[in-house]
Short mmCIF file of C-alpha atoms and ligand atoms in Angstrom, two decimals:
data_model
loop_
_atom_site.label_atom_id
_atom_site.label_comp_id
_atom_site.label_asym_id
_atom_site.label_seq_id
_atom_site.Cartn_x
_atom_site.Cartn_y
_atom_site.Cartn_z
CA UNK A 1 -11.34 11.41 53.93
CA UNK A 2 -14.75 9.92 54.77
CA UNK A 3 -17.15 12.65 55.90
CA UNK A 4 -20.15 11.52 57.99
CA UNK A 5 -23.32 12.84 56.43
CA UNK A 6 -26.29 11.16 58.11
CA UNK A 7 -27.91 10.87 61.55
CA UNK A 8 -26.51 8.05 63.69
CA UNK A 9 -29.45 6.17 65.23
CA UNK A 10 -29.73 2.61 66.53
CA UNK A 11 -26.20 1.73 65.49
CA UNK A 12 -26.53 2.88 61.87
CA UNK A 13 -26.30 5.98 59.72
CA UNK A 14 -29.59 7.10 58.15
CA UNK A 15 -31.36 10.11 56.64
CA UNK A 16 -33.79 12.17 58.70
CA UNK A 17 -37.51 11.57 58.31
CA UNK A 18 -38.01 14.89 56.52
CA UNK A 19 -34.93 14.51 54.26
CA UNK A 20 -33.75 18.01 55.27
CA UNK A 21 -30.03 18.69 54.97
CA UNK A 22 -27.66 21.37 56.32
CA UNK A 23 -24.92 22.74 54.04
CA UNK A 24 -21.39 22.62 55.46
CA UNK A 25 -19.02 25.55 54.92
CA UNK A 26 -15.28 25.50 55.46
CA UNK A 27 -14.69 28.78 57.39
CA UNK A 28 -11.09 29.02 56.16
CA UNK A 29 -12.13 29.12 52.48
CA UNK A 30 -15.84 30.11 52.67
CA UNK A 31 -16.52 27.16 50.33
CA UNK A 32 -19.19 24.52 50.79
CA UNK A 33 -17.90 20.94 51.05
CA UNK A 34 -21.11 18.96 51.38
CA UNK A 35 -24.15 18.60 53.57
CA UNK A 36 -25.40 16.66 56.57
CA UNK A 37 -28.86 15.26 57.27
CA UNK A 38 -30.88 17.35 59.71
CA UNK A 39 -33.20 15.65 62.18
CA UNK A 40 -36.63 16.97 63.05
CA UNK A 41 -38.93 16.37 66.06
CA UNK A 42 -40.15 13.06 64.60
CA UNK A 43 -36.57 11.76 64.48
CA UNK A 44 -36.17 12.93 68.08
CA UNK A 45 -39.20 10.88 69.21
CA UNK A 46 -37.95 7.77 67.45
CA UNK A 47 -34.38 8.13 68.70
CA UNK A 48 -35.41 8.87 72.31
CA UNK A 49 -37.89 5.97 72.45
CA UNK A 50 -35.37 3.58 71.05
CA UNK A 51 -32.66 4.86 73.45
CA UNK A 52 -35.12 4.24 76.28
CA UNK A 53 -35.65 0.72 74.96
CA UNK A 54 -31.86 0.15 74.91
CA UNK A 55 -31.66 1.41 78.49
CA UNK A 56 -34.44 -0.79 79.87
CA UNK A 57 -33.43 -3.89 77.98
CA UNK A 58 -29.73 -3.91 78.73
CA UNK A 59 -27.53 -0.88 79.40
CA UNK A 60 -29.15 -0.05 82.76
CA UNK A 61 -28.41 -3.49 84.14
CA UNK A 62 -25.04 -4.18 82.57
CA UNK A 63 -22.42 -4.92 85.24
CA UNK A 64 -20.14 -1.98 86.05
CA UNK A 65 -17.16 -4.06 84.91
CA UNK A 66 -18.66 -4.68 81.47
CA UNK A 67 -19.64 -1.02 81.09
CA UNK A 68 -16.06 -0.06 81.96
CA UNK A 69 -14.65 -2.48 79.40
CA UNK A 70 -16.80 -0.98 76.64
CA UNK A 71 -15.84 2.58 77.52
CA UNK A 72 -12.13 1.61 77.54
CA UNK A 73 -12.66 0.19 74.06
CA UNK A 74 -14.26 3.48 72.96
CA UNK A 75 -11.20 5.37 74.25
CA UNK A 76 -8.94 3.02 72.28
CA UNK A 77 -10.90 3.38 69.03
CA UNK A 78 -10.99 7.19 69.41
CA UNK A 79 -7.21 7.16 69.79
CA UNK A 80 -6.81 4.95 66.71
CA UNK A 81 -8.90 7.47 64.76
CA UNK A 82 -7.35 10.61 66.24
CA UNK A 83 -6.09 11.91 62.89
CA UNK A 84 -9.44 11.45 61.13
CA UNK A 85 -11.26 13.23 63.97
CA UNK A 86 -8.74 16.09 63.93
CA UNK A 87 -9.01 16.52 60.14
CA UNK A 88 -12.81 16.66 60.37
CA UNK A 89 -12.69 19.33 63.08
CA UNK A 90 -10.24 21.47 61.10
CA UNK A 91 -12.34 21.19 57.96
CA UNK A 92 -15.68 22.19 59.43
CA UNK A 93 -14.81 24.77 62.09
CA UNK A 94 -11.36 25.97 61.03
CA UNK A 95 -9.65 24.77 64.21
CA UNK A 96 -5.84 24.74 63.87
CA UNK A 97 -4.81 21.15 63.20
CA UNK A 98 -2.39 20.96 66.15
CA UNK A 99 -5.22 21.92 68.54
CA UNK A 100 -7.65 19.56 66.79
CA UNK A 101 -5.21 16.66 67.33
CA UNK A 102 -4.87 17.55 71.03
CA UNK A 103 -8.64 17.75 71.41
CA UNK A 104 -9.19 14.36 69.77
CA UNK A 105 -6.66 12.97 72.26
CA UNK A 106 -8.54 14.70 75.07
CA UNK A 107 -11.79 13.04 73.96
CA UNK A 108 -10.13 9.63 74.25
CA UNK A 109 -8.72 10.50 77.69
CA UNK A 110 -12.19 11.48 78.89
CA UNK A 111 -13.60 8.05 77.94
CA UNK A 112 -10.63 6.37 79.58
CA UNK A 113 -11.10 8.35 82.81
CA UNK A 114 -14.79 7.47 83.11
CA UNK A 115 -14.16 3.83 82.18
CA UNK A 116 -11.92 3.67 85.27
CA UNK A 117 -14.19 5.87 87.38
CA UNK A 118 -17.04 3.35 87.20
CA UNK A 119 -15.24 1.07 89.68
CA UNK A 120 -14.74 3.96 92.16
CA UNK A 121 -18.28 5.28 92.01
CA UNK A 122 -20.97 4.43 94.55
CA UNK A 123 -23.05 5.49 97.51
CA UNK A 124 -22.27 5.85 101.21
CA UNK A 125 -23.22 4.23 104.49
CA UNK A 126 -24.50 6.76 107.01
CA UNK A 127 -24.75 6.72 110.80
CA UNK A 128 -28.42 7.67 111.35
CA UNK A 129 -30.15 8.79 114.55
CA UNK A 130 -32.61 5.91 114.70
CA UNK A 131 -29.92 3.24 114.79
CA UNK A 132 -30.46 0.66 112.10
CA UNK A 133 -28.48 0.87 108.92
CA UNK A 134 -28.65 3.55 106.25
CA UNK A 135 -27.08 3.55 102.82
CA UNK A 136 -27.31 5.54 99.59
CA UNK A 137 -27.42 4.34 96.01
CA UNK A 138 -26.44 6.32 92.92
CA UNK A 139 -28.83 5.23 90.19
CA UNK A 140 -28.86 6.16 86.49
CA UNK A 141 -31.63 8.47 85.31
CA UNK A 142 -32.59 6.95 81.95
CA UNK A 143 -32.14 8.84 78.70
CA UNK A 144 -30.08 12.02 78.88
CA UNK A 145 -29.95 14.73 76.18
CA UNK A 146 -26.55 16.33 75.60
CA UNK A 147 -26.76 19.56 73.58
CA UNK A 148 -23.33 20.85 72.63
CA UNK A 149 -21.78 23.89 70.90
CA UNK A 150 -19.39 24.38 67.98
CA UNK A 151 -16.29 25.76 69.69
CA UNK A 152 -14.91 22.48 71.13
CA UNK A 153 -17.26 20.01 69.43
CA UNK A 154 -15.54 16.70 70.15
CA UNK A 155 -14.17 17.27 73.68
CA UNK A 156 -17.46 18.67 74.97
CA UNK A 157 -19.46 15.85 73.33
CA UNK A 158 -17.12 13.36 75.04
CA UNK A 159 -17.15 15.02 78.43
CA UNK A 160 -20.93 15.00 78.48
CA UNK A 161 -21.56 11.57 76.93
CA UNK A 162 -18.82 9.58 78.72
CA UNK A 163 -19.87 10.27 82.36
CA UNK A 164 -23.55 9.87 81.45
CA UNK A 165 -22.86 6.47 79.87
CA UNK A 166 -20.50 5.46 82.70
CA UNK A 167 -23.25 6.19 85.23
CA UNK A 168 -25.55 3.83 83.30
CA UNK A 169 -27.64 6.22 81.18
CA UNK A 170 -28.32 6.23 77.45
CA UNK A 171 -27.52 9.44 75.57
CA UNK A 172 -29.02 11.43 72.71
CA UNK A 173 -26.35 13.85 71.52
CA UNK A 174 -27.27 16.99 69.57
CA UNK A 175 -24.26 18.73 68.02
CA UNK A 176 -24.37 22.37 66.90
CA UNK A 177 -25.53 22.91 63.30
CA UNK A 178 -22.10 24.37 62.46
CA UNK A 179 -20.18 21.34 63.75
CA UNK A 180 -21.99 17.98 63.42
CA UNK A 181 -19.14 15.90 61.96
CA UNK A 182 -17.07 14.75 64.93
CA UNK A 183 -20.20 14.02 66.98
CA UNK A 184 -21.41 11.72 64.19
CA UNK A 185 -17.95 10.15 64.01
CA UNK A 186 -18.08 9.60 67.79
CA UNK A 187 -21.41 7.76 67.48
CA UNK A 188 -20.06 5.52 64.75
CA UNK A 189 -16.70 4.83 66.46
CA UNK A 190 -18.30 4.12 69.85
CA UNK A 191 -20.63 1.62 68.20
CA UNK A 192 -17.68 0.01 66.40
CA UNK A 193 -15.94 -0.27 69.80
CA UNK A 194 -18.85 -2.28 71.20
CA UNK A 195 -21.38 0.24 72.53
CA UNK A 196 -24.75 -1.44 71.92
CA UNK A 197 -27.20 0.02 69.38
CA UNK A 198 -29.35 2.85 70.70
CA UNK A 199 -27.15 3.62 73.72
CA UNK A 200 -25.61 6.68 72.04
CA UNK A 201 -27.77 8.36 69.36
CA UNK A 202 -26.49 11.38 67.43
CA UNK A 203 -29.01 13.83 65.98
CA UNK A 204 -27.72 16.86 64.09
CA UNK A 205 -30.40 19.44 63.39
CA UNK A 206 -31.43 22.90 64.46
CA UNK A 207 -31.66 24.04 68.06
CA UNK A 208 -35.23 25.20 67.53
CA UNK A 209 -36.39 21.82 66.16
CA UNK A 210 -34.15 19.14 67.69
CA UNK A 211 -32.93 20.97 70.82
CA UNK A 212 -36.41 22.02 71.93
CA UNK A 213 -37.93 18.62 71.12
CA UNK A 214 -35.29 17.02 73.36
CA UNK A 215 -35.81 19.52 76.17
CA UNK A 216 -39.54 18.75 76.20
CA UNK A 217 -39.61 15.00 75.46
CA UNK A 218 -41.16 13.16 78.42
CA UNK A 219 -38.62 10.31 78.30
CA UNK A 220 -35.64 12.67 78.56
CA UNK A 221 -34.72 12.83 82.25
CA UNK A 222 -31.90 15.32 82.07
CA UNK A 223 -30.62 17.95 79.65
CA UNK A 224 -26.93 18.68 79.80
CA UNK A 225 -26.16 21.82 77.80
CA UNK A 226 -23.17 23.93 76.83
CA UNK A 227 -23.69 27.16 74.89
CA UNK A 228 -25.00 30.68 75.31
CA UNK A 229 -26.63 31.95 78.50
CA UNK A 230 -29.71 32.91 76.49
CA UNK A 231 -30.32 29.37 75.20
CA UNK A 232 -29.42 27.95 78.62
CA UNK A 233 -32.24 30.02 80.12
CA UNK A 234 -34.65 28.76 77.45
CA UNK A 235 -33.70 25.14 78.17
CA UNK A 236 -34.24 25.69 81.88
CA UNK A 237 -37.72 27.06 81.17
CA UNK A 238 -38.63 24.13 78.88
CA UNK A 239 -37.21 21.57 81.30
CA UNK A 240 -39.16 23.09 84.19
CA UNK A 241 -42.45 21.80 82.76
CA UNK A 242 -41.77 18.25 83.93
CA UNK A 243 -38.94 19.08 86.34
CA UNK A 244 -36.20 17.57 84.20
CA UNK A 245 -32.73 17.80 85.64
CA UNK A 246 -30.51 20.31 83.87
CA UNK A 247 -26.86 21.15 83.89
CA UNK A 248 -25.72 24.25 82.05
CA UNK A 249 -22.27 25.42 81.07
CA UNK A 250 -22.76 28.91 79.69
CA UNK A 251 -20.89 32.07 78.86
CA UNK A 252 -18.00 33.79 80.56
CA UNK A 253 -16.00 37.00 80.78
CA UNK A 254 -13.07 35.61 82.67
CA UNK A 255 -10.61 37.90 84.46
CA UNK A 256 -6.83 37.68 84.20
CA UNK A 257 -5.39 39.52 87.22
CA UNK A 258 -1.69 40.41 87.22
CA UNK A 259 -0.10 41.82 90.39
CA UNK A 260 3.19 43.74 90.22
CA UNK A 261 4.94 41.14 92.44
CA UNK A 262 4.26 38.36 89.90
CA UNK A 263 6.54 36.98 87.25
CA UNK A 264 4.68 39.46 85.05
CA UNK A 265 7.01 38.91 82.09
CA UNK A 266 5.87 35.29 81.95
CA UNK A 267 2.27 36.43 82.38
CA UNK A 268 2.65 38.87 79.46
CA UNK A 269 4.25 36.25 77.23
CA UNK A 270 1.63 33.57 77.90
CA UNK A 271 -1.56 35.60 78.34
CA UNK A 272 -2.24 36.25 74.62
CA UNK A 273 -3.05 32.57 74.07
CA UNK A 274 -5.27 32.58 77.19
CA UNK A 275 -7.67 34.78 75.25
CA UNK A 276 -6.83 34.28 71.57
CA UNK A 277 -6.61 30.45 71.51
CA UNK A 278 -9.45 28.98 69.43
CA UNK A 279 -9.66 32.50 67.93
CA UNK A 280 -11.20 33.66 71.21
CA UNK A 281 -14.21 31.37 70.81
CA UNK A 282 -13.78 29.95 74.29
CA UNK A 283 -16.06 30.39 77.27
CA UNK A 284 -12.93 30.47 79.49
CA UNK A 285 -11.12 33.13 77.41
CA UNK A 286 -9.34 35.58 79.75
CA UNK A 287 -10.91 38.54 77.99
CA UNK A 288 -10.76 41.09 80.86
CA UNK A 289 -7.22 41.83 82.04
CA UNK A 290 -6.60 43.67 85.31
CA UNK A 291 -2.94 44.73 85.53
CA UNK A 292 -1.49 46.51 88.59
CA UNK A 293 -0.51 50.05 87.62
CA UNK A 294 3.16 49.79 88.65
CA UNK A 295 3.79 47.34 85.77
CA UNK A 296 0.96 48.37 83.43
CA UNK A 297 2.91 50.11 80.63
CA UNK A 298 5.74 47.54 80.27
CA UNK A 299 3.21 44.72 80.63
CA UNK A 300 1.04 46.04 77.78
CA UNK A 301 4.11 46.56 75.59
CA UNK A 302 5.27 42.99 76.16
CA UNK A 303 1.74 41.56 75.73
CA UNK A 304 1.39 43.34 72.38
CA UNK A 305 4.82 42.09 71.26
CA UNK A 306 3.80 38.50 72.10
CA UNK A 307 0.48 38.98 70.27
CA UNK A 308 2.23 40.25 67.16
CA UNK A 309 4.16 36.95 66.92
CA UNK A 310 1.05 34.73 66.86
CA UNK A 311 0.66 32.75 63.65
CA UNK A 312 -2.76 33.44 62.11
CA UNK A 313 -3.84 31.62 58.95
CA UNK A 314 -4.46 28.30 57.26
CA UNK A 315 -5.68 25.91 59.98
CA UNK A 316 -4.35 22.85 58.14
CA UNK A 317 -0.75 24.01 58.74
CA UNK A 318 0.81 22.62 61.92
CA UNK A 319 2.37 25.96 62.93
CA UNK A 320 -0.95 27.88 62.83
CA UNK A 321 -2.12 29.14 66.23
CA UNK A 322 -5.26 31.08 65.20
CA UNK A 323 -7.61 29.98 62.45
CA UNK A 324 -10.71 31.78 61.17
CA UNK A 325 -13.83 32.44 63.20
CA UNK A 326 -16.42 29.71 62.79
CA UNK A 327 -18.85 31.60 60.53
CA UNK A 328 -19.55 34.90 58.80
CA UNK A 329 -22.22 35.58 61.45
CA UNK A 330 -19.77 35.08 64.32
CA UNK A 331 -17.26 37.44 62.67
CA UNK A 332 -20.00 40.04 62.13
CA UNK A 333 -20.88 39.84 65.86
CA UNK A 334 -17.25 40.40 66.85
CA UNK A 335 -16.86 43.26 64.35
CA UNK A 336 -19.95 44.86 65.91
CA UNK A 337 -18.07 45.02 69.24
CA UNK A 338 -15.01 46.51 67.52
CA UNK A 339 -17.15 49.19 65.82
CA UNK A 340 -18.68 50.04 69.19
CA UNK A 341 -15.20 50.31 70.77
CA UNK A 342 -14.05 52.62 67.96
CA UNK A 343 -17.13 54.79 68.38
CA UNK A 344 -16.17 55.13 72.07
CA UNK A 345 -12.57 56.15 71.16
CA UNK A 346 -11.09 53.04 72.77
CA UNK A 347 -7.35 52.67 72.13
CA UNK A 348 -6.47 49.76 69.82
CA UNK A 349 -2.93 48.68 70.74
CA UNK A 350 -2.99 45.89 68.14
CA UNK A 351 -5.25 44.40 65.46
CA UNK A 352 -8.87 45.25 64.77
CA UNK A 353 -9.03 44.31 61.08
CA UNK A 354 -9.71 41.33 58.85
CA UNK A 355 -6.42 39.56 58.26
CA UNK A 356 -7.09 37.51 55.08
CA UNK A 357 -9.09 38.23 51.95
CA UNK A 358 -10.79 34.78 52.04
CA UNK A 359 -12.08 33.02 55.14
CA UNK A 360 -13.69 34.45 58.27
CA UNK A 361 -10.42 35.77 59.71
CA UNK A 362 -9.88 38.60 62.17
CA UNK A 363 -6.61 39.83 63.66
CA UNK A 364 -6.08 39.25 67.38
CA UNK A 365 -7.11 42.59 68.85
CA UNK A 366 -5.78 44.30 71.98
CA UNK A 367 -7.89 47.10 73.48
CA UNK A 368 -6.18 49.06 76.25
CA UNK A 369 -7.17 51.52 79.03
CA UNK A 370 -10.70 50.19 78.60
CA UNK A 371 -13.41 51.75 80.72
CA UNK A 372 -15.44 49.09 82.62
CA UNK A 373 -18.65 50.74 81.42
CA UNK A 374 -18.01 49.71 77.82
CA UNK A 375 -19.80 46.82 76.08
CA UNK A 376 -16.53 45.17 75.06
CA UNK A 377 -15.50 45.03 78.74
CA UNK A 378 -18.84 43.76 80.05
CA UNK A 379 -20.17 41.33 77.41
CA UNK A 380 -18.88 38.01 76.13
CA UNK A 381 -17.48 38.75 72.65
CA UNK A 382 -16.49 35.18 71.69
CA UNK A 383 -13.80 36.35 69.32
CA UNK A 384 -10.11 37.36 69.39
CA UNK A 385 -10.49 40.53 71.46
CA UNK A 386 -8.95 41.35 74.84
CA UNK A 387 -9.66 44.37 77.04
CA UNK A 388 -6.87 45.53 79.37
CA UNK A 389 -7.10 48.11 82.18
CA UNK A 390 -4.86 49.13 85.08
CA UNK A 391 -5.83 48.85 88.76
CA UNK A 392 -4.46 50.51 91.92
CA UNK A 393 -6.39 48.95 94.76
CA UNK A 394 -6.98 45.21 95.31
CA UNK A 395 -10.40 45.63 96.95
CA UNK A 396 -11.78 47.88 94.23
CA UNK A 397 -10.35 45.64 91.53
CA UNK A 398 -12.11 42.63 93.10
CA UNK A 399 -15.42 44.51 93.19
CA UNK A 400 -15.05 45.14 89.47
CA UNK A 401 -14.08 41.48 88.81
CA UNK A 402 -17.25 40.34 90.58
CA UNK A 403 -19.46 42.97 88.93
CA UNK A 404 -19.77 40.64 85.92
CA UNK A 405 -22.91 38.48 85.68
CA UNK A 406 -20.54 35.65 84.71
CA UNK A 407 -18.22 33.58 86.88
CA UNK A 408 -16.65 30.75 84.94
CA UNK A 409 -12.85 30.87 85.00
CA UNK A 410 -9.89 33.18 85.60
CA UNK A 411 -6.21 33.56 86.38
CA UNK A 412 -4.35 35.23 89.24
CA UNK A 413 -0.67 36.10 88.82
CA UNK A 414 1.27 36.78 92.03
CA UNK A 415 4.20 35.36 93.97
CA UNK A 416 2.58 36.21 97.31
CA UNK A 417 0.83 33.03 98.49
CA UNK A 418 -1.35 34.81 101.05
CA UNK A 419 -2.56 37.26 98.44
CA UNK A 420 -3.22 34.46 95.94
CA UNK A 421 -5.38 32.55 98.43
CA UNK A 422 -7.20 35.72 99.55
CA UNK A 423 -8.04 36.60 95.95
CA UNK A 424 -9.07 33.00 95.11
CA UNK A 425 -11.58 33.13 97.97
CA UNK A 426 -12.91 36.52 96.90
CA UNK A 427 -13.49 35.89 93.18
CA UNK A 428 -16.95 34.51 92.29
CA UNK A 429 -15.92 31.83 89.82
CA UNK A 430 -16.25 28.08 89.42
CA UNK A 431 -12.70 27.59 88.16
CA UNK A 432 -9.50 29.55 88.87
CA UNK A 433 -5.81 29.06 88.30
CA UNK A 434 -2.82 30.67 89.98
CA UNK A 435 0.18 31.59 87.80
CA UNK A 436 -1.27 29.63 84.89
CA UNK A 437 -4.10 29.75 82.37
CA UNK A 438 -5.49 26.27 82.69
CA UNK A 439 -9.24 25.73 83.11
CA UNK A 440 -10.04 22.18 82.10
CA UNK A 441 -8.75 19.02 83.77
CA UNK A 442 -10.47 15.72 83.02
CA UNK A 443 -10.23 14.74 86.69
CA UNK A 444 -11.56 18.01 88.19
CA UNK A 445 -15.01 19.65 88.22
CA UNK A 446 -15.61 22.32 85.57
CA UNK A 447 -18.49 24.82 85.58
CA UNK A 448 -19.57 28.28 86.60
CA UNK A 449 -21.00 30.53 89.29
CA UNK A 450 -23.88 32.95 88.57
CA UNK A 451 -24.97 33.16 84.90
CA UNK A 452 -22.04 31.00 83.79
CA UNK A 453 -24.00 27.91 84.62
CA UNK A 454 -25.41 25.28 86.88
CA UNK A 455 -23.90 21.91 87.77
CA UNK A 456 -20.48 20.63 86.79
CA UNK A 457 -18.90 18.81 83.86
CA UNK A 458 -15.82 16.56 84.27
CA UNK A 459 -14.39 14.85 87.35
CA UNK A 460 -16.51 12.66 89.59
CA UNK A 461 -18.91 15.61 89.98
CA UNK A 462 -20.15 15.07 86.41
CA UNK A 463 -20.90 11.43 87.08
CA UNK A 464 -22.88 12.36 90.20
CA UNK A 465 -24.83 14.81 88.05
CA UNK A 466 -26.03 11.97 85.82
CA UNK A 467 -27.53 9.97 88.70
CA UNK A 468 -30.40 10.15 91.14
CA UNK A 469 -29.51 9.75 94.80
CA UNK A 470 -31.58 7.14 96.64
CA UNK A 471 -31.52 6.75 100.40
CA UNK A 472 -32.38 3.38 102.00
CA UNK A 473 -32.94 2.67 105.68
CA UNK A 474 -32.77 -0.90 106.99
CA UNK A 475 -34.22 -1.56 110.43
CA UNK A 476 -32.05 -3.64 112.74
P1 LIG B 501 -26.17 28.57 71.15
O1 LIG B 501 -26.31 28.64 72.62
O2 LIG B 501 -27.26 29.09 70.29
O3 LIG B 501 -25.92 27.04 70.67
C1 LIG B 501 -25.43 26.00 71.47
C2 LIG B 501 -26.20 24.71 71.18
O4 LIG B 501 -27.58 24.88 71.56
C3 LIG B 501 -26.23 24.31 69.71
O5 LIG B 501 -26.25 22.91 69.60
C4 LIG B 501 -27.56 24.91 69.25
O6 LIG B 501 -28.08 24.33 68.08
C5 LIG B 501 -28.43 24.60 70.45
N1 LIG B 501 -29.64 25.42 70.54
C6 LIG B 501 -29.87 26.63 69.99
N2 LIG B 501 -31.11 27.07 70.30
C7 LIG B 501 -31.69 26.08 71.05
C8 LIG B 501 -32.96 25.94 71.67
N3 LIG B 501 -33.89 26.89 71.58
N4 LIG B 501 -33.20 24.81 72.38
C9 LIG B 501 -32.27 23.86 72.49
N5 LIG B 501 -31.04 23.93 71.91
C10 LIG B 501 -30.75 25.04 71.21
O7 LIG B 501 -24.82 29.27 70.78
P2 LIG B 501 -24.48 29.96 69.36
O8 LIG B 501 -23.94 28.90 68.53
O9 LIG B 501 -25.60 30.71 68.77
O10 LIG B 501 -23.43 31.04 69.85
C11 LIG B 501 -23.90 32.29 70.33
C12 LIG B 501 -23.08 32.77 71.47
O11 LIG B 501 -23.16 31.85 72.55
C13 LIG B 501 -21.58 32.88 71.20
O12 LIG B 501 -21.27 34.05 70.54
C14 LIG B 501 -21.05 32.80 72.60
O13 LIG B 501 -21.16 34.06 73.22
C15 LIG B 501 -21.97 31.81 73.29
N6 LIG B 501 -21.45 30.44 73.28
C16 LIG B 501 -20.90 29.96 74.42
C17 LIG B 501 -20.36 28.70 74.43
C18 LIG B 501 -19.73 28.11 75.64
O14 LIG B 501 -18.83 27.30 75.51
N7 LIG B 501 -20.20 28.45 76.83
C19 LIG B 501 -20.32 27.86 73.23
C20 LIG B 501 -20.97 28.44 72.09
C21 LIG B 501 -21.50 29.68 72.15
P3 LIG B 501 -27.83 25.06 66.66
O15 LIG B 501 -26.38 25.07 66.44
O16 LIG B 501 -28.56 24.18 65.72
O17 LIG B 501 -28.40 26.43 66.78
#
């Protein structure tokens, strides 16, 4: 398997100016399998200036039809290389291969959606008070920086880059240091599909060096970020200096609310994967479960039984559902939360230990009767840990749901339509699903309330977010 190992700038792979490299570790074996060039601020300047050149000299003015054709071709080439992309993802972040294949397919679908969206995207005509004629234009911004995390490296890179490119911008993509490979592959494949040189630059390197240089570069007009709330805040501060546009998709502590009138057996059977999928490293993980007291005991019993059947292990095997955590540091963070829960005498109904002697594995862990004051209930753990507690009263439960500083996603299980709609209205969250655990749809806006973020990825909302809105009045 070819493993990308250099920056992708101006349509070609090359070393960074400083010749720095980052070692790659397979989290399933703890073994190193190579290294990747790391950019520094000088590489950022060169890549951004040349992306700006590509924007001014061609991409900005390309007809929408031609832009659409190129993005369709990118979708096709991603699909043709789905297996390579999936293998890379499994190797460098330990993602189970079945999920990695789905996510490579999702990346292709994202490009296909935005290729088609270009023809549907435009301004409005408005009836204005002064008579005359008023219309709006949606214009590209210029060069956009997309800074992405390691938990869903390829899909998130695609769902930031594709709408930005579709709207007529050039993109500099910075993958996380733990997961640069599929972003580099995306740069190479998109170029092979016909994306002109410089339109999509890929710069692996550290957040402190590359991320901050992007967030402060005067030719970057927008920073689109997914990652921790702490770094999101930092990016907002840096971007404020020259009023760059920002969109932020940050952390979450999503609720999973199960009423006694629901098909709670189905909820219990399916909810483990709503929190343990991707080994819990998911900003939408349903990590706080509110279960109505009348069904609490049988629900927990059934949830634990379903959890015990999950297949944890070698991510290259097609039947594996949970691979390792991404790094030793991430596992240490999660184990810190488990130690804290033990110190507070929290009841472990399942898991809590390392499950393999090699690799950064942890068992899926079910904490029950959890007090809302505890750290594990309040903070984003980003690992395979769920907290479950009973509730008696809908109003008080909703107060507790909304007490979180986050508001990204969540599920509501009930067969009472009026209750479902009442609860949907009451929960402070950018994304919700009723009787399901879905959060992401290519066609629909995705993002958070409160400290879960600002702006929206996906759907037509993302494309709007990569444009400036211009209003024009024409006198009659
Ligand atoms: P970070 O927020 O640190 O990283 C996300 C991206 O931002 C990476 O590309 C990172 O680069 C980059 N970055 C880091 N620091 C800066 C900076 N100062 N300026 C610009 N870019 C920067 O997430 P972590 O990887 O450290 O994960 C920590 C926690 O964040 C997790 O435990 C989880 O709680 C949360 N998280 C949430 C995600 C989500 O989907 N909402 C995704 C990932 C993490 P580099 O990798 O080089 O540091």
